[in-house]
Every structure is written in C-alpha cells, then in structure tokens.
Amino acid sequence: MSEIPGDLKFLSSHEWARNDGNGRVTVGISDHAQGLLGDLVYVELPEVGQEAKAGEQIAVVESVKAASDVYSPVSGTIVEVNSALSDKPETINEDAYGEGWLYVIEVAGIEEFDELLAPDDYAQALDDAQD
C-alpha cells in the first residue's frame, strides 16, 4: 500500500481533501483508487463556479478498465480546476496526492471537512476491505 499523507482527509469512496486554509479545500482521488482503476485516459472536471454538495458526484475519471464517479467530500463552490489533466490524465497515476489534484472548492463550512476520515481511519478501511 502506498504512503497516505497525514495532512489529508478522505471519503470511504477514495476521494482525498486537503484544507488549504482561507476556506478552500483541494480535492483528488487516492493513490489506492488510481491503482485500482489503472491507466487513466480521461478526466471530466467540474466547471468553475459550479456548486458542489458533499457526497454527490462532481467529476468522472476514466481508465482503460472503467469509468468512476468522483464525489465531493465537502459542499461549496468550485473555484479552480486542474485543466492540465485534460491533456495528461495520467498525472493522477503518477502523483495522486500532488500534481494529480482535481479541483479546489471554496467550502460553505469547514465542519464537513472535519467529519471526513483521518488518514489512519482511511488506511484501516482499506485494510478491512481486503480481509
């Protein structure tokens, strides 16, 4: 299993969220998720200005094996998207927790972020799923 950064929070559906401060959260998919999907070939990102609701589908990632919905970990407004992924979706495979981020959201309230899975809890959920 890959290293899980300690500054992230997670959804059980394998999205990660990083609190950037100033009411903004960066979102991506976990290294575990990209590994399950395999080589990514397409990413459908949300639109800047789009409203997102926690737990609802906001983006899609497609690999040679499958398409997978991406769910928003928090509610708010999309303020930035990683448009470089349009030309190079495999960046997610190469650097899921860094350059492979999907979008930045201005959160309605940071409480939702605090309720996400801590890295250790996410790692435990992955372990439990493999049993």
PDB file of C-alpha atoms in Angstrom:
ATOM      1  CA  MET A   1       0.000   0.000   0.000  1.00  0.00           C
ATOM      2  CA  SER A   2       1.245   3.481  -0.783  1.00  0.00           C
ATOM      3  CA  GLU A   3       2.037   6.069   1.831  1.00  0.00           C
ATOM      4  CA  ILE A   4      -1.025   8.097   2.874  1.00  0.00           C
ATOM      5  CA  PRO A   5      -0.154  11.762   3.566  1.00  0.00           C
ATOM      6  CA  GLY A   6      -1.012  12.810   7.111  1.00  0.00           C
ATOM      7  CA  ASP A   7      -2.417  16.213   6.132  1.00  0.00           C
ATOM      8  CA  LEU A   8      -5.321  14.777   4.139  1.00  0.00           C
ATOM      9  CA  LYS A   9      -8.849  13.659   4.979  1.00  0.00           C
ATOM     10  CA  PHE A  10     -10.760  11.033   2.989  1.00  0.00           C
ATOM     11  CA  LEU A  11     -14.136   9.750   1.887  1.00  0.00           C
ATOM     12  CA  SER A  12     -14.633   5.989   2.003  1.00  0.00           C
ATOM     13  CA  SER A  13     -15.191   6.249  -1.789  1.00  0.00           C
ATOM     14  CA  HIS A  14     -11.449   7.136  -2.115  1.00  0.00           C
ATOM     15  CA  GLU A  15     -11.506  10.910  -2.606  1.00  0.00           C
ATOM     16  CA  TRP A  16      -8.995  12.973  -0.622  1.00  0.00           C
ATOM     17  CA  ALA A  17      -9.301  16.541   0.645  1.00  0.00           C
ATOM     18  CA  ARG A  18      -6.594  18.953   1.814  1.00  0.00           C
ATOM     19  CA  ASN A  19      -7.523  22.029   3.851  1.00  0.00           C
ATOM     20  CA  ASP A  20      -5.626  24.868   2.165  1.00  0.00           C
ATOM     21  CA  GLY A  21      -6.837  27.483   4.657  1.00  0.00           C
ATOM     22  CA  ASN A  22      -8.819  30.588   3.667  1.00  0.00           C
ATOM     23  CA  GLY A  23     -11.927  28.403   3.373  1.00  0.00           C
ATOM     24  CA  ARG A  24     -10.530  26.430   0.427  1.00  0.00           C
ATOM     25  CA  VAL A  25     -10.075  22.688   0.059  1.00  0.00           C
ATOM     26  CA  THR A  26      -8.170  20.874  -2.711  1.00  0.00           C
ATOM     27  CA  VAL A  27      -9.673  17.536  -3.809  1.00  0.00           C
ATOM     28  CA  GLY A  28      -8.345  14.498  -5.682  1.00  0.00           C
ATOM     29  CA  ILE A  29      -8.617  10.710  -5.743  1.00  0.00           C
ATOM     30  CA  SER A  30      -6.455   8.495  -3.575  1.00  0.00           C
ATOM     31  CA  ASP A  31      -3.428   6.598  -4.754  1.00  0.00           C
ATOM     32  CA  HIS A  32      -5.338   3.418  -3.877  1.00  0.00           C
ATOM     33  CA  ALA A  33      -8.193   4.443  -6.213  1.00  0.00           C
ATOM     34  CA  GLN A  34      -5.915   5.285  -9.154  1.00  0.00           C
ATOM     35  CA  GLY A  35      -4.167   1.941  -8.651  1.00  0.00           C
ATOM     36  CA  LEU A  36      -7.470   0.076  -8.838  1.00  0.00           C
ATOM     37  CA  LEU A  37      -8.522   1.992 -11.953  1.00  0.00           C
ATOM     38  CA  GLY A  38      -5.259   1.526 -13.817  1.00  0.00           C
ATOM     39  CA  ASP A  39      -4.037   3.859 -16.555  1.00  0.00           C
ATOM     40  CA  LEU A  40      -6.278   6.918 -16.647  1.00  0.00           C
ATOM     41  CA  VAL A  41      -7.190   8.142 -20.115  1.00  0.00           C
ATOM     42  CA  TYR A  42      -9.818  10.837 -19.486  1.00  0.00           C
ATOM     43  CA  VAL A  43     -10.922  13.185 -16.710  1.00  0.00           C
ATOM     44  CA  GLU A  44     -14.204  15.113 -16.684  1.00  0.00           C
ATOM     45  CA  LEU A  45     -13.796  18.021 -14.272  1.00  0.00           C
ATOM     46  CA  PRO A  46     -16.495  20.273 -12.810  1.00  0.00           C
ATOM     47  CA  GLU A  47     -16.931  23.835 -14.059  1.00  0.00           C
ATOM     48  CA  VAL A  48     -15.504  26.794 -12.134  1.00  0.00           C
ATOM     49  CA  GLY A  49     -18.471  28.388 -10.365  1.00  0.00           C
ATOM     50  CA  GLN A  50     -20.352  25.088 -10.122  1.00  0.00           C
ATOM     51  CA  GLU A  51     -21.942  24.309  -6.758  1.00  0.00           C
ATOM     52  CA  ALA A  52     -20.969  21.019  -5.134  1.00  0.00           C
ATOM     53  CA  LYS A  53     -22.735  19.135  -2.371  1.00  0.00           C
ATOM     54  CA  ALA A  54     -20.870  16.818  -0.014  1.00  0.00           C
ATOM     55  CA  GLY A  55     -21.297  13.195  -1.039  1.00  0.00           C
ATOM     56  CA  GLU A  56     -22.647  13.983  -4.517  1.00  0.00           C
ATOM     57  CA  GLN A  57     -20.978  13.144  -7.837  1.00  0.00           C
ATOM     58  CA  ILE A  58     -18.922  16.081  -9.175  1.00  0.00           C
ATOM     59  CA  ALA A  59     -16.388  14.628 -11.637  1.00  0.00           C
ATOM     60  CA  VAL A  60     -15.549  11.457 -13.590  1.00  0.00           C
ATOM     61  CA  VAL A  61     -12.252   9.673 -14.155  1.00  0.00           C
ATOM     62  CA  GLU A  62     -11.942   7.061 -16.886  1.00  0.00           C
ATOM     63  CA  SER A  63      -9.303   4.407 -17.307  1.00  0.00           C
ATOM     64  CA  VAL A  64      -8.753   1.689 -19.870  1.00  0.00           C
ATOM     65  CA  LYS A  65     -10.692  -0.571 -17.454  1.00  0.00           C
ATOM     66  CA  ALA A  66     -13.600   1.535 -16.162  1.00  0.00           C
ATOM     67  CA  ALA A  67     -15.177   4.917 -15.587  1.00  0.00           C
ATOM     68  CA  SER A  68     -15.579   6.026 -11.996  1.00  0.00           C
ATOM     69  CA  ASP A  69     -17.587   8.835 -10.461  1.00  0.00           C
ATOM     70  CA  VAL A  70     -15.776  11.233  -8.153  1.00  0.00           C
ATOM     71  CA  TYR A  71     -17.760  12.510  -5.167  1.00  0.00           C
ATOM     72  CA  SER A  72     -17.257  15.841  -3.462  1.00  0.00           C
ATOM     73  CA  PRO A  73     -16.035  15.472   0.121  1.00  0.00           C
ATOM     74  CA  VAL A  74     -17.397  18.916   1.070  1.00  0.00           C
ATOM     75  CA  SER A  75     -20.058  21.384  -0.071  1.00  0.00           C
ATOM     76  CA  GLY A  76     -19.237  24.709  -1.680  1.00  0.00           C
ATOM     77  CA  THR A  77     -18.320  26.416  -4.937  1.00  0.00           C
ATOM     78  CA  ILE A  78     -15.668  25.200  -7.394  1.00  0.00           C
ATOM     79  CA  VAL A  79     -13.045  27.968  -7.681  1.00  0.00           C
ATOM     80  CA  GLU A  80     -10.296  26.205  -9.640  1.00  0.00           C
ATOM     81  CA  VAL A  81      -9.845  23.046 -11.716  1.00  0.00           C
ATOM     82  CA  ASN A  82      -6.672  21.247 -12.754  1.00  0.00           C
ATOM     83  CA  SER A  83      -7.103  21.804 -16.500  1.00  0.00           C
ATOM     84  CA  ALA A  84      -3.672  20.228 -17.168  1.00  0.00           C
ATOM     85  CA  LEU A  85      -5.378  16.858 -16.586  1.00  0.00           C
ATOM     86  CA  SER A  86      -7.335  17.279 -19.831  1.00  0.00           C
ATOM     87  CA  ASP A  87      -4.133  16.759 -21.807  1.00  0.00           C
ATOM     88  CA  LYS A  88      -2.388  14.492 -19.313  1.00  0.00           C
ATOM     89  CA  PRO A  89      -4.844  12.485 -17.157  1.00  0.00           C
ATOM     90  CA  GLU A  90      -2.079  10.009 -16.322  1.00  0.00           C
ATOM     91  CA  THR A  91      -0.704  12.680 -13.955  1.00  0.00           C
ATOM     92  CA  ILE A  92      -3.171  11.228 -11.425  1.00  0.00           C
ATOM     93  CA  ASN A  93      -1.495   7.813 -11.786  1.00  0.00           C
ATOM     94  CA  GLU A  94       1.934   9.390 -11.355  1.00  0.00           C
ATOM     95  CA  ASP A  95       1.210  11.787  -8.474  1.00  0.00           C
ATOM     96  CA  ALA A  96      -2.272  11.272  -6.990  1.00  0.00           C
ATOM     97  CA  TYR A  97      -1.594  13.420  -3.913  1.00  0.00           C
ATOM     98  CA  GLY A  98       0.347  16.186  -5.669  1.00  0.00           C
ATOM     99  CA  GLU A  99       0.123  17.300  -9.298  1.00  0.00           C
ATOM    100  CA  GLY A 100      -2.837  14.954  -9.850  1.00  0.00           C
ATOM    101  CA  TRP A 101      -5.300  17.061  -7.832  1.00  0.00           C
ATOM    102  CA  LEU A 102      -8.703  17.576  -9.483  1.00  0.00           C
ATOM    103  CA  TYR A 103     -10.245  20.806  -8.193  1.00  0.00           C
ATOM    104  CA  VAL A 104     -10.314  23.430  -5.450  1.00  0.00           C
ATOM    105  CA  ILE A 105     -13.561  24.203  -3.670  1.00  0.00           C
ATOM    106  CA  GLU A 106     -14.469  27.191  -1.531  1.00  0.00           C
ATOM    107  CA  VAL A 107     -16.306  25.491   1.293  1.00  0.00           C
ATOM    108  CA  ALA A 108     -19.658  26.515   2.689  1.00  0.00           C
ATOM    109  CA  GLY A 109     -18.498  25.399   6.148  1.00  0.00           C
ATOM    110  CA  ILE A 110     -15.305  23.693   7.282  1.00  0.00           C
ATOM    111  CA  GLU A 111     -17.272  21.393   9.648  1.00  0.00           C
ATOM    112  CA  GLU A 112     -17.796  18.925   6.783  1.00  0.00           C
ATOM    113  CA  PHE A 113     -14.026  18.700   6.313  1.00  0.00           C
ATOM    114  CA  ASP A 114     -13.554  17.885   9.994  1.00  0.00           C
ATOM    115  CA  GLU A 115     -16.020  14.979   9.674  1.00  0.00           C
ATOM    116  CA  LEU A 116     -14.050  13.203   6.904  1.00  0.00           C
ATOM    117  CA  LEU A 117     -11.905  10.130   7.576  1.00  0.00           C
ATOM    118  CA  ALA A 118      -8.477  10.768   9.072  1.00  0.00           C
ATOM    119  CA  PRO A 119      -5.543   9.078   7.269  1.00  0.00           C
ATOM    120  CA  ASP A 120      -5.352   6.254   9.841  1.00  0.00           C
ATOM    121  CA  ASP A 121      -9.103   5.614   9.578  1.00  0.00           C
ATOM    122  CA  TYR A 122      -8.888   5.532   5.785  1.00  0.00           C
ATOM    123  CA  ALA A 123      -5.935   3.107   5.950  1.00  0.00           C
ATOM    124  CA  GLN A 124      -7.938   0.910   8.334  1.00  0.00           C
ATOM    125  CA  ALA A 125     -10.927   0.960   5.941  1.00  0.00           C
ATOM    126  CA  LEU A 126      -8.615  -0.170   3.114  1.00  0.00           C
ATOM    127  CA  ASP A 127      -7.242  -2.974   5.295  1.00  0.00           C
ATOM    128  CA  ASP A 128     -10.752  -4.059   6.298  1.00  0.00           C
ATOM    129  CA  ALA A 129     -11.850  -4.126   2.643  1.00  0.00           C
ATOM    130  CA  GLN A 130      -9.005  -6.506   1.782  1.00  0.00           C
ATOM    131  CA  ASP A 131      -9.937  -9.024   4.522  1.00  0.00           C
TER     132      ASP A 131
END
